[in-house]
PDB file of C-alpha atoms in Angstrom:
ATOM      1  CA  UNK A  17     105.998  58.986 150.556  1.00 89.00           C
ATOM      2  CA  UNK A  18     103.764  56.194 150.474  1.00 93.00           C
ATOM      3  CA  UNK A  19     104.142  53.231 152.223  1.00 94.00           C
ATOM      4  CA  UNK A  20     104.051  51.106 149.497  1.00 94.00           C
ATOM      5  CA  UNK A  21     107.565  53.342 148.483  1.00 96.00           C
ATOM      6  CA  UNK A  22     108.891  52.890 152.254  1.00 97.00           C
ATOM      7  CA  UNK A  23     109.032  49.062 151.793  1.00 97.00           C
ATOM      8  CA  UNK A  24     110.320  49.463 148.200  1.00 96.00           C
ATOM      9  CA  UNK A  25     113.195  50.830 150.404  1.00 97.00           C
ATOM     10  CA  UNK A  26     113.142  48.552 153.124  1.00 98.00           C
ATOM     11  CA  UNK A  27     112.376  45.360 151.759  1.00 97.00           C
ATOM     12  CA  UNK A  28     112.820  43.456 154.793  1.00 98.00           C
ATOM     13  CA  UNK A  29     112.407  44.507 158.498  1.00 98.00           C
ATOM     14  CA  UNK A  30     111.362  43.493 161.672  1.00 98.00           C
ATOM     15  CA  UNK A  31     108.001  45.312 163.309  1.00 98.00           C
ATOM     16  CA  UNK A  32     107.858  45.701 167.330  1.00 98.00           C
ATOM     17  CA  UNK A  33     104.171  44.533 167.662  1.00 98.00           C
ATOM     18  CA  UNK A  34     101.549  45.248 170.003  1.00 95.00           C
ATOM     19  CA  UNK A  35      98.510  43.969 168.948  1.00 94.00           C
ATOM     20  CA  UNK A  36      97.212  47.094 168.994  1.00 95.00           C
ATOM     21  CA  UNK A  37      95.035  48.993 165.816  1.00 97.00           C
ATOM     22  CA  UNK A  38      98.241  51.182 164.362  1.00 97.00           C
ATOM     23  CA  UNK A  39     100.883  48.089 164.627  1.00 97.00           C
ATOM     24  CA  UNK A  40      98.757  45.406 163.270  1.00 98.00           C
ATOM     25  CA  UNK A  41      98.024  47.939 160.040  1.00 98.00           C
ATOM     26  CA  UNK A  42     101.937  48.280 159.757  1.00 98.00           C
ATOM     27  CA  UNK A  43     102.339  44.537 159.981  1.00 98.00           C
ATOM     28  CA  UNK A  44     100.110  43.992 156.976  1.00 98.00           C
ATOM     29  CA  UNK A  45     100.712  46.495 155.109  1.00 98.00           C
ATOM     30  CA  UNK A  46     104.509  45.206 155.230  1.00 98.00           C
ATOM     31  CA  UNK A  47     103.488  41.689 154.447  1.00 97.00           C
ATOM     32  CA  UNK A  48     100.858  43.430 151.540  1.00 97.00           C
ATOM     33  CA  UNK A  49     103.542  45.323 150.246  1.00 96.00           C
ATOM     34  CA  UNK A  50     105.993  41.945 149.900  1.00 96.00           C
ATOM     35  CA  UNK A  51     108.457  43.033 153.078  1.00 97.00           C
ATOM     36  CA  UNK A  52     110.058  40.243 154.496  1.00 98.00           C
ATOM     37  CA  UNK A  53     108.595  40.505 158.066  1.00 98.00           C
ATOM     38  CA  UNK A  54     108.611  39.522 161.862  1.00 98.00           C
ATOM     39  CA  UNK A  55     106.780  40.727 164.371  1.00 98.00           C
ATOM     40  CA  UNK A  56     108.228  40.996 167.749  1.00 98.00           C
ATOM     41  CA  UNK A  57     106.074  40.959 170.710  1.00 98.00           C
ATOM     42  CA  UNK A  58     107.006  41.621 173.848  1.00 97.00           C
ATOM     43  CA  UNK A  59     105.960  40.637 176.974  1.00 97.00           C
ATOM     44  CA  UNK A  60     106.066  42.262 180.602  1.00 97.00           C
ATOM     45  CA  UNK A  61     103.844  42.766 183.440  1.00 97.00           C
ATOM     46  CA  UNK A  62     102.882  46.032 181.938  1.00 98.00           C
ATOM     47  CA  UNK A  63     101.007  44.260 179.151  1.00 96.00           C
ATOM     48  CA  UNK A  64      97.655  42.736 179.693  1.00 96.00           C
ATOM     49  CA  UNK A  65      96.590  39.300 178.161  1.00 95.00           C
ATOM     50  CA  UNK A  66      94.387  40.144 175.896  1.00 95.00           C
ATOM     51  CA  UNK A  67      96.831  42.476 174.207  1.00 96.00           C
ATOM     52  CA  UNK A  68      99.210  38.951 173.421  1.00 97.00           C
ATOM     53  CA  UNK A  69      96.253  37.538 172.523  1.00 97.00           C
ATOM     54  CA  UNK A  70      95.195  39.888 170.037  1.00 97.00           C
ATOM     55  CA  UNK A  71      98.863  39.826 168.623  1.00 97.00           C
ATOM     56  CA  UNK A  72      98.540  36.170 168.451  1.00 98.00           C
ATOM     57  CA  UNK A  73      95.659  36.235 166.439  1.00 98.00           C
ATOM     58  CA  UNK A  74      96.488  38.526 163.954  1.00 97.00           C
ATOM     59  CA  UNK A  75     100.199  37.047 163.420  1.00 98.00           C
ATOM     60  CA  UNK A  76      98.213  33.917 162.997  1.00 98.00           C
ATOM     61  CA  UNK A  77      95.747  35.610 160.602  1.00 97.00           C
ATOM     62  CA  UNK A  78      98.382  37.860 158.285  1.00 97.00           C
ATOM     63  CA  UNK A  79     100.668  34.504 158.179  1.00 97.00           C
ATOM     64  CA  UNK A  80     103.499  36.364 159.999  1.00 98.00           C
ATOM     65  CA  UNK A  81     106.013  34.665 161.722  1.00 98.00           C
ATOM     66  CA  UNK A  82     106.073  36.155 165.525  1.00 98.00           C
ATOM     67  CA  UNK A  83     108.517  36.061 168.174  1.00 98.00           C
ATOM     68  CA  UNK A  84     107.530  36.637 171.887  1.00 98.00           C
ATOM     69  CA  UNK A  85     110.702  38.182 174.160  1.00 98.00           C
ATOM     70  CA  UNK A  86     110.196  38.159 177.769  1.00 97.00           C
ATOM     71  CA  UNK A  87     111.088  41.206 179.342  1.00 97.00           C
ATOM     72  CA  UNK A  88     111.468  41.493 183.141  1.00 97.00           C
ATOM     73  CA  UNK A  89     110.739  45.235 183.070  1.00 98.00           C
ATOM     74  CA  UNK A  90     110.141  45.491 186.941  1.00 98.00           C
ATOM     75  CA  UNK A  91     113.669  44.527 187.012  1.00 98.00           C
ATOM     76  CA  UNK A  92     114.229  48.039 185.535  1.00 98.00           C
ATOM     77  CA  UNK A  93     114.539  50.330 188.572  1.00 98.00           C
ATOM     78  CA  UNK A  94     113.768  53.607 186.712  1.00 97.00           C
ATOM     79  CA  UNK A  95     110.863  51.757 185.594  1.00 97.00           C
ATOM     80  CA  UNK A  96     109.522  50.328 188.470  1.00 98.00           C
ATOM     81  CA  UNK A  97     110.101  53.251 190.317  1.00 98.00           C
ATOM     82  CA  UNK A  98     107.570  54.798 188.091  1.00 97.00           C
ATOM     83  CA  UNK A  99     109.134  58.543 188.309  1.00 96.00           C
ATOM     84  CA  UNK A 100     107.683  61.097 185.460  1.00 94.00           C
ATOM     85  CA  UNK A 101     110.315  59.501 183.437  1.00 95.00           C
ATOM     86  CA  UNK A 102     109.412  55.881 183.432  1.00 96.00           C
ATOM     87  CA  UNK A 103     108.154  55.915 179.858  1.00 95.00           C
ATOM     88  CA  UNK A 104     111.782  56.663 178.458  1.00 95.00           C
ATOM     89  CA  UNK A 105     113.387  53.903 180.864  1.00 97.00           C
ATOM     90  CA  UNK A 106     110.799  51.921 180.089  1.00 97.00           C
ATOM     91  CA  UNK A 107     110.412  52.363 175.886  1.00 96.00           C
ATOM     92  CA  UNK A 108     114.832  52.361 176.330  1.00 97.00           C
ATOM     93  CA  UNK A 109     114.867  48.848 178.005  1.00 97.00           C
ATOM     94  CA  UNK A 110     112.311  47.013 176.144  1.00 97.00           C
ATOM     95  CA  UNK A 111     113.451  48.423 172.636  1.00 97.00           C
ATOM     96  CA  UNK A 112     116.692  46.974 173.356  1.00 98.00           C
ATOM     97  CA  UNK A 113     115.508  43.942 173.944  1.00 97.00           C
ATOM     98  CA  UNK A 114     113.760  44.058 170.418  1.00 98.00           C
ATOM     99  CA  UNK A 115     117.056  45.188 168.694  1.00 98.00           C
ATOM    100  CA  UNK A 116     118.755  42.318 170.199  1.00 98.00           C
ATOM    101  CA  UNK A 117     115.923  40.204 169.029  1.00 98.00           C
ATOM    102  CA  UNK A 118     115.626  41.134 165.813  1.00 98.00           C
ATOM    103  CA  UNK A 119     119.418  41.724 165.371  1.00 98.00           C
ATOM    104  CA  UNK A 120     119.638  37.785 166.096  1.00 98.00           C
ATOM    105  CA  UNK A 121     117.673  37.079 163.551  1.00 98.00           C
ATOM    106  CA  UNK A 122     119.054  39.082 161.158  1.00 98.00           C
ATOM    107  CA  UNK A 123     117.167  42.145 160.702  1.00 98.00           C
ATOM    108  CA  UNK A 124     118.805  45.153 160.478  1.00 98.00           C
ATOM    109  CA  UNK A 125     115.722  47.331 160.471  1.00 98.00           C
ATOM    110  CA  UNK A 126     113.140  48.240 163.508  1.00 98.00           C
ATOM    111  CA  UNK A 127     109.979  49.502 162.849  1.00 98.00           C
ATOM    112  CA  UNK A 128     106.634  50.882 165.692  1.00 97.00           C
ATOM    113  CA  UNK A 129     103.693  51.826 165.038  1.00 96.00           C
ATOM    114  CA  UNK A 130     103.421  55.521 165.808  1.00 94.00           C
ATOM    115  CA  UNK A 131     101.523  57.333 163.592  1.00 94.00           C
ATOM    116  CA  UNK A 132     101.254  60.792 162.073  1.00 92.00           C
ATOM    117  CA  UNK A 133      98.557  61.484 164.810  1.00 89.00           C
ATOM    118  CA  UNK A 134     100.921  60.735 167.911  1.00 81.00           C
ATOM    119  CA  UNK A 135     102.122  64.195 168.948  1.00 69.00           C
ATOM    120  CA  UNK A 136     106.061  63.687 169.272  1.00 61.00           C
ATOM    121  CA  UNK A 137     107.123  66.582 170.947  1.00 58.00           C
ATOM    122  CA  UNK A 138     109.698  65.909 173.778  1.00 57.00           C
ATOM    123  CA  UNK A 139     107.294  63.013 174.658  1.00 77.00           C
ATOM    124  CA  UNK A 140     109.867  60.305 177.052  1.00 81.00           C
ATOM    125  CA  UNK A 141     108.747  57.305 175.012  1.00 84.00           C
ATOM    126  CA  UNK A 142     109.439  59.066 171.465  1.00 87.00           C
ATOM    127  CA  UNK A 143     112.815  60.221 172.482  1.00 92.00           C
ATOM    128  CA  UNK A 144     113.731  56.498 173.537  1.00 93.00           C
ATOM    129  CA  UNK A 145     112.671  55.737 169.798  1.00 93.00           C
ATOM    130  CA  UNK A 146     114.546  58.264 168.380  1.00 93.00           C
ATOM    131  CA  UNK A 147     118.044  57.396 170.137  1.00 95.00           C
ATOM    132  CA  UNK A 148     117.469  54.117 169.301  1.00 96.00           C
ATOM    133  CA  UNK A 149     116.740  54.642 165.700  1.00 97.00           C
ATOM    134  CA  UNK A 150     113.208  53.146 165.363  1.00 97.00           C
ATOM    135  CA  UNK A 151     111.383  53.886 162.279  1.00 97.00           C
ATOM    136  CA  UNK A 152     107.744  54.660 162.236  1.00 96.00           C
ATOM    137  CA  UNK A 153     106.425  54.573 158.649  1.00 97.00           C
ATOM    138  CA  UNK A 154     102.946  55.349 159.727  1.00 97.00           C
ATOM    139  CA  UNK A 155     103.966  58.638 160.649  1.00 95.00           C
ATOM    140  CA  UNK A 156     106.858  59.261 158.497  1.00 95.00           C
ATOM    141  CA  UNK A 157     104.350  58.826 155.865  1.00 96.00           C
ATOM    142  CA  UNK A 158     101.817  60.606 157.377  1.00 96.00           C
ATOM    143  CA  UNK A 159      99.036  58.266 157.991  1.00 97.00           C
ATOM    144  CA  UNK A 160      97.202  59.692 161.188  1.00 96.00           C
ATOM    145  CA  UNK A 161      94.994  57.456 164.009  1.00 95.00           C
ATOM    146  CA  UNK A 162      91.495  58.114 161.369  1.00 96.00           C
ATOM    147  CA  UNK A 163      93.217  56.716 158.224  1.00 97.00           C
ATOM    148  CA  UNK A 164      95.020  53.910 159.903  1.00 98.00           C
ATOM    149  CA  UNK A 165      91.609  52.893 161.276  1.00 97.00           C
ATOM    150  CA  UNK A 166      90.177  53.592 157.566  1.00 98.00           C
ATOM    151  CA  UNK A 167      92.566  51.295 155.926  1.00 98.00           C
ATOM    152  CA  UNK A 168      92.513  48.805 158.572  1.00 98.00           C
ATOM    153  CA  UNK A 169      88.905  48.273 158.230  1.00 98.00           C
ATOM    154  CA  UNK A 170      89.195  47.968 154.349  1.00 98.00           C
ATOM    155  CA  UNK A 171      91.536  45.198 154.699  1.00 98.00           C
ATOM    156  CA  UNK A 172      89.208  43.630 156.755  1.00 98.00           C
ATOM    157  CA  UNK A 173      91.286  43.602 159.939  1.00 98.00           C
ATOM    158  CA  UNK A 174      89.302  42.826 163.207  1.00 97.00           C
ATOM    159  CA  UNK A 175      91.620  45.386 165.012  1.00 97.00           C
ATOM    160  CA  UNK A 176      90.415  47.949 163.327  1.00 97.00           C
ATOM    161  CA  UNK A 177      88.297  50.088 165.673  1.00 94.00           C
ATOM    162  CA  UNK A 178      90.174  48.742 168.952  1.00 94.00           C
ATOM    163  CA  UNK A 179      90.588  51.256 171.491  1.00 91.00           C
ATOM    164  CA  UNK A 180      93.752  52.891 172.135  1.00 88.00           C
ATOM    165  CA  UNK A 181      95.087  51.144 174.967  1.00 89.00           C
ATOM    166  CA  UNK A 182      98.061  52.380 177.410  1.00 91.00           C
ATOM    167  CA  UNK A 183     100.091  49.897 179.099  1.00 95.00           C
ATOM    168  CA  UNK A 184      99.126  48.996 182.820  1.00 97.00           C
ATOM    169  CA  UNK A 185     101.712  51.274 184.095  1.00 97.00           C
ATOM    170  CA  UNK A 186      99.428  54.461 183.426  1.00 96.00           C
ATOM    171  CA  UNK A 187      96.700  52.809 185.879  1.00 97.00           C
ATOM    172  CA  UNK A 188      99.482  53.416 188.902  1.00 97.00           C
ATOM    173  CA  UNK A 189      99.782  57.047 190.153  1.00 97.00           C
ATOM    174  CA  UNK A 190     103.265  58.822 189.128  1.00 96.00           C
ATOM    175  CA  UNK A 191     105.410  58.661 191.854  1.00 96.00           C
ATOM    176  CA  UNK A 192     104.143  55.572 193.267  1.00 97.00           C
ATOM    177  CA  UNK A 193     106.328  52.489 192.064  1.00 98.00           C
ATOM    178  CA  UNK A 194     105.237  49.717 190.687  1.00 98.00           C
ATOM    179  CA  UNK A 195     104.459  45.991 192.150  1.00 98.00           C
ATOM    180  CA  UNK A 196     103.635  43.246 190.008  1.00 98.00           C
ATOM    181  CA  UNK A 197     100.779  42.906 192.732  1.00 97.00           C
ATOM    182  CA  UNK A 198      98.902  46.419 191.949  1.00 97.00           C
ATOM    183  CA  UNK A 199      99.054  45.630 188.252  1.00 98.00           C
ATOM    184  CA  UNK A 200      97.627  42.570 188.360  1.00 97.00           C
ATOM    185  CA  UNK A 201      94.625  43.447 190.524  1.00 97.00           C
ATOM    186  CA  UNK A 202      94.279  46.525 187.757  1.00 97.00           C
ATOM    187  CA  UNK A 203      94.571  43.502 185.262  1.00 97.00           C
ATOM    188  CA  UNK A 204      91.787  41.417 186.997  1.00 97.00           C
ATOM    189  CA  UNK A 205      89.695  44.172 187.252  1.00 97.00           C
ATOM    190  CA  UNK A 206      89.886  45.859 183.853  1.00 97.00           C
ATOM    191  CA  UNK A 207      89.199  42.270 182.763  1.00 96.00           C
ATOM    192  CA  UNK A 208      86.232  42.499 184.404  1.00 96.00           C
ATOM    193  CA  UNK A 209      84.469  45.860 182.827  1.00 96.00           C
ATOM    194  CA  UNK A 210      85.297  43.953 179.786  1.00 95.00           C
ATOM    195  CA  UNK A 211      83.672  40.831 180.534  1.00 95.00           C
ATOM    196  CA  UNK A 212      80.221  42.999 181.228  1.00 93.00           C
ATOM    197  CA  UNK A 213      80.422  44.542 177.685  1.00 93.00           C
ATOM    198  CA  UNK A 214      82.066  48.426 178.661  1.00 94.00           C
ATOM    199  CA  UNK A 215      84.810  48.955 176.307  1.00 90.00           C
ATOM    200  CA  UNK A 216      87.228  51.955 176.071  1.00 91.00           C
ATOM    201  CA  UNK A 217      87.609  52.468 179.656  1.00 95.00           C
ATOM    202  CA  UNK A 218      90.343  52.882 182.663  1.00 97.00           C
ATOM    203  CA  UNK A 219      90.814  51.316 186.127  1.00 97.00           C
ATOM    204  CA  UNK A 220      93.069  53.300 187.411  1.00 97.00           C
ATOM    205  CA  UNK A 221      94.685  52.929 191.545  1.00 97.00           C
ATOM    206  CA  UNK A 222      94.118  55.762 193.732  1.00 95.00           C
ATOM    207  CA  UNK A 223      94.469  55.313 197.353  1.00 93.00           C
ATOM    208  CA  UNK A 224      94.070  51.659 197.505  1.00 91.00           C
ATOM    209  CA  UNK A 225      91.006  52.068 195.866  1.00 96.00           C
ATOM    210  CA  UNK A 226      89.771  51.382 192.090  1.00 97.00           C
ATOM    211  CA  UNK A 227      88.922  54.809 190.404  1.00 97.00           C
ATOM    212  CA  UNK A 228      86.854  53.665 186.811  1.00 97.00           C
ATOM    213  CA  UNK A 229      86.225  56.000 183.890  1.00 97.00           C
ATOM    214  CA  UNK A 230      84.558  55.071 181.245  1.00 96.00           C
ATOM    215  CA  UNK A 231      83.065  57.249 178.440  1.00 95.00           C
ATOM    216  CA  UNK A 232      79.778  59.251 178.791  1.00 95.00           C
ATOM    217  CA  UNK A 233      77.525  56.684 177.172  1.00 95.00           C
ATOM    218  CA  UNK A 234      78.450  53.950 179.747  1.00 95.00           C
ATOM    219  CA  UNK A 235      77.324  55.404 182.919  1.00 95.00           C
ATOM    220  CA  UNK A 236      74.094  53.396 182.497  1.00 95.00           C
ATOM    221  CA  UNK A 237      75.721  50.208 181.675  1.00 95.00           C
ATOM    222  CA  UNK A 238      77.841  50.494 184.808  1.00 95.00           C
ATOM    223  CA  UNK A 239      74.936  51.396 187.445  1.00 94.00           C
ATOM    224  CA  UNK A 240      73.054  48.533 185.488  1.00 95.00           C
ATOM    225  CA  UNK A 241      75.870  46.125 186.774  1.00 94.00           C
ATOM    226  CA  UNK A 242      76.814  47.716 190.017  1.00 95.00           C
ATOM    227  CA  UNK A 243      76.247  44.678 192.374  1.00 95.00           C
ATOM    228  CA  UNK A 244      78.355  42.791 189.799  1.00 94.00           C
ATOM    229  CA  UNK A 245      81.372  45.238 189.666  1.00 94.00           C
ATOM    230  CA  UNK A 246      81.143  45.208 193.166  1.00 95.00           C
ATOM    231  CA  UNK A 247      81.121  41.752 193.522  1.00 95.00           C
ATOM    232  CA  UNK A 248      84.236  41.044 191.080  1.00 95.00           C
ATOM    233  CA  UNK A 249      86.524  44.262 192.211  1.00 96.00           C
ATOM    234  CA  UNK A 250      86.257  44.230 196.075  1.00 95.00           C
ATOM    235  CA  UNK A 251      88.448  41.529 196.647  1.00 95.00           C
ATOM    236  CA  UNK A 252      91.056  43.542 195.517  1.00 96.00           C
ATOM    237  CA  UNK A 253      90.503  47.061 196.358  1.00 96.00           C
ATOM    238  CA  UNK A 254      88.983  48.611 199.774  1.00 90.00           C
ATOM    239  CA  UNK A 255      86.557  51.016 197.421  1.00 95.00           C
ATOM    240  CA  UNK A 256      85.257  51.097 194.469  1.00 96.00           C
ATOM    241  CA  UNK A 257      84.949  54.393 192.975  1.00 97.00           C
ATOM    242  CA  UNK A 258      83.343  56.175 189.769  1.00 96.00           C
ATOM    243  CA  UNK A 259      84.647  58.851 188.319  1.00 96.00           C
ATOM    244  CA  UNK A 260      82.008  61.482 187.009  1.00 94.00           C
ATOM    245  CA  UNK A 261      84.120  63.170 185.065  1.00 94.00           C
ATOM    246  CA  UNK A 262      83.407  61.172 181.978  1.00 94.00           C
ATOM    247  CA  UNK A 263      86.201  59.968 179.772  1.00 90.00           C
ATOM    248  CA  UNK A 264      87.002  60.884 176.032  1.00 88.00           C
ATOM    249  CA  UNK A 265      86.939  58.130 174.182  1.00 80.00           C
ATOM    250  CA  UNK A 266      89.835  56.707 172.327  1.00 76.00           C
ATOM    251  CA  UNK A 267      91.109  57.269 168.781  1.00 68.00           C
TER     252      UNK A 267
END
């Protein structure tokens, strides 16, 4: 099936939307194919500003309508309690919210992102999607992560070579729950790499201390701005550390 089929079948639906590169293709190719569509963004302390941002933007760019719903999701104990589960608790509560969202306004359809690239497996978050009953076109019509970014760059979306990004949860160690405090000093501090030009990286907590990986490339850009990374992370964390096993970039 193509997706130009899918939304001859569903003419009108309502797209959870991260800003990221495989949700911002859905959102226009619903609005390219004549779907009558919202976006839903929603916003916790797992999500990082630039992320709304970037939804923002491209809402504001494709002429789609956007809702933001608030989600307290540290008010989720599964979730904050970040056990090897959290992603299901996590994916369960703030789908919900979206349903109820997009119920409200009528919708009677949910659609993600996931694409045919996303290994589904017994993954937590996919089996939240699946009990809920969120449709993923991308995937049911078997568009993987290289042609989503193919056809997003055709269409001339800026997203279109973004790098995958996991929600600030993944920075904090399994096991170790969750304070709105530790993910905004990851925030801060991921906000920094960016601000010195490193892209497709991690900050991740270990020990009280920030652990970075970036890909193999950026090694030299990071020694050249040591004393700055120094300068803008130890306020926040008692070391700074570099992990030398390099990261694989993003698809």
């Amino acid at each position: 099936m193509t997706l130009e089929a899918f939304f001859r079948q569903v003419p009108k639906a309502a797209v959870a939307f991260s800003g990221g590169t495989d949700s911002a293709f859905l959102l226009w190719a619903a609005k390219e194919s004549g779907c009558d569509v919202r976006a839903y963004y929603v916003k916790t302390a797992f999500q990082p500003r630039f992320e709304y941002e970037d939804a923002c933007r491209l809402a504001a760019e494709l002429d789609v309508p956007m809702t933001v719903v608030d989600a307290d999701i540290l008010a989720v104990p599964e979730a904050a309690a970040n056990g090897p589960q959290r992603c299901y608790h996590c994916k369960t509560a703030l789908f919900s919210r979206l349903w109820q969202a997009a119920r409200d306004d009528g919708y009677t359809v949910l659609l993600d992102g996931t694409n045919a690239s996303d290994d589904a497996g017994d993954r937590p978050g996919m089996r939240a999607l699946r009990e809920l009953e969120v449709r993923s076109p991308l995937r049911e019509c078997g568009l993987t992560k290289e042609e989503v970014r193919r056809r997003s760059r055709e269409a001339g979306l800026f997203t279109w070579n973004k790098p995958a990004y996991a929600c600030l949860a993944t920075r904090i160690p399994t096991g170790t729950p969750i304070t709105a405090g530790d993910l905004a000093r990851v925030e801060r501090a991921e906000s920094a790499l960016a601000a010195l030009g490193l892209r497709d990286f991690r900050v991740r907590l270990f020990h009280g201390a920030a652990r970075i990986q970036v890909t193999a490339e950026q090694y030299p850009l990071v020694l050249e701005h040591q004393a700055e990374l120094l300068a803008a992370l130890q306020s926040d964390f008692t070391s700074i550390l570099l992990d030398l096993v390099p990261r694989a970039a993003s698809t």
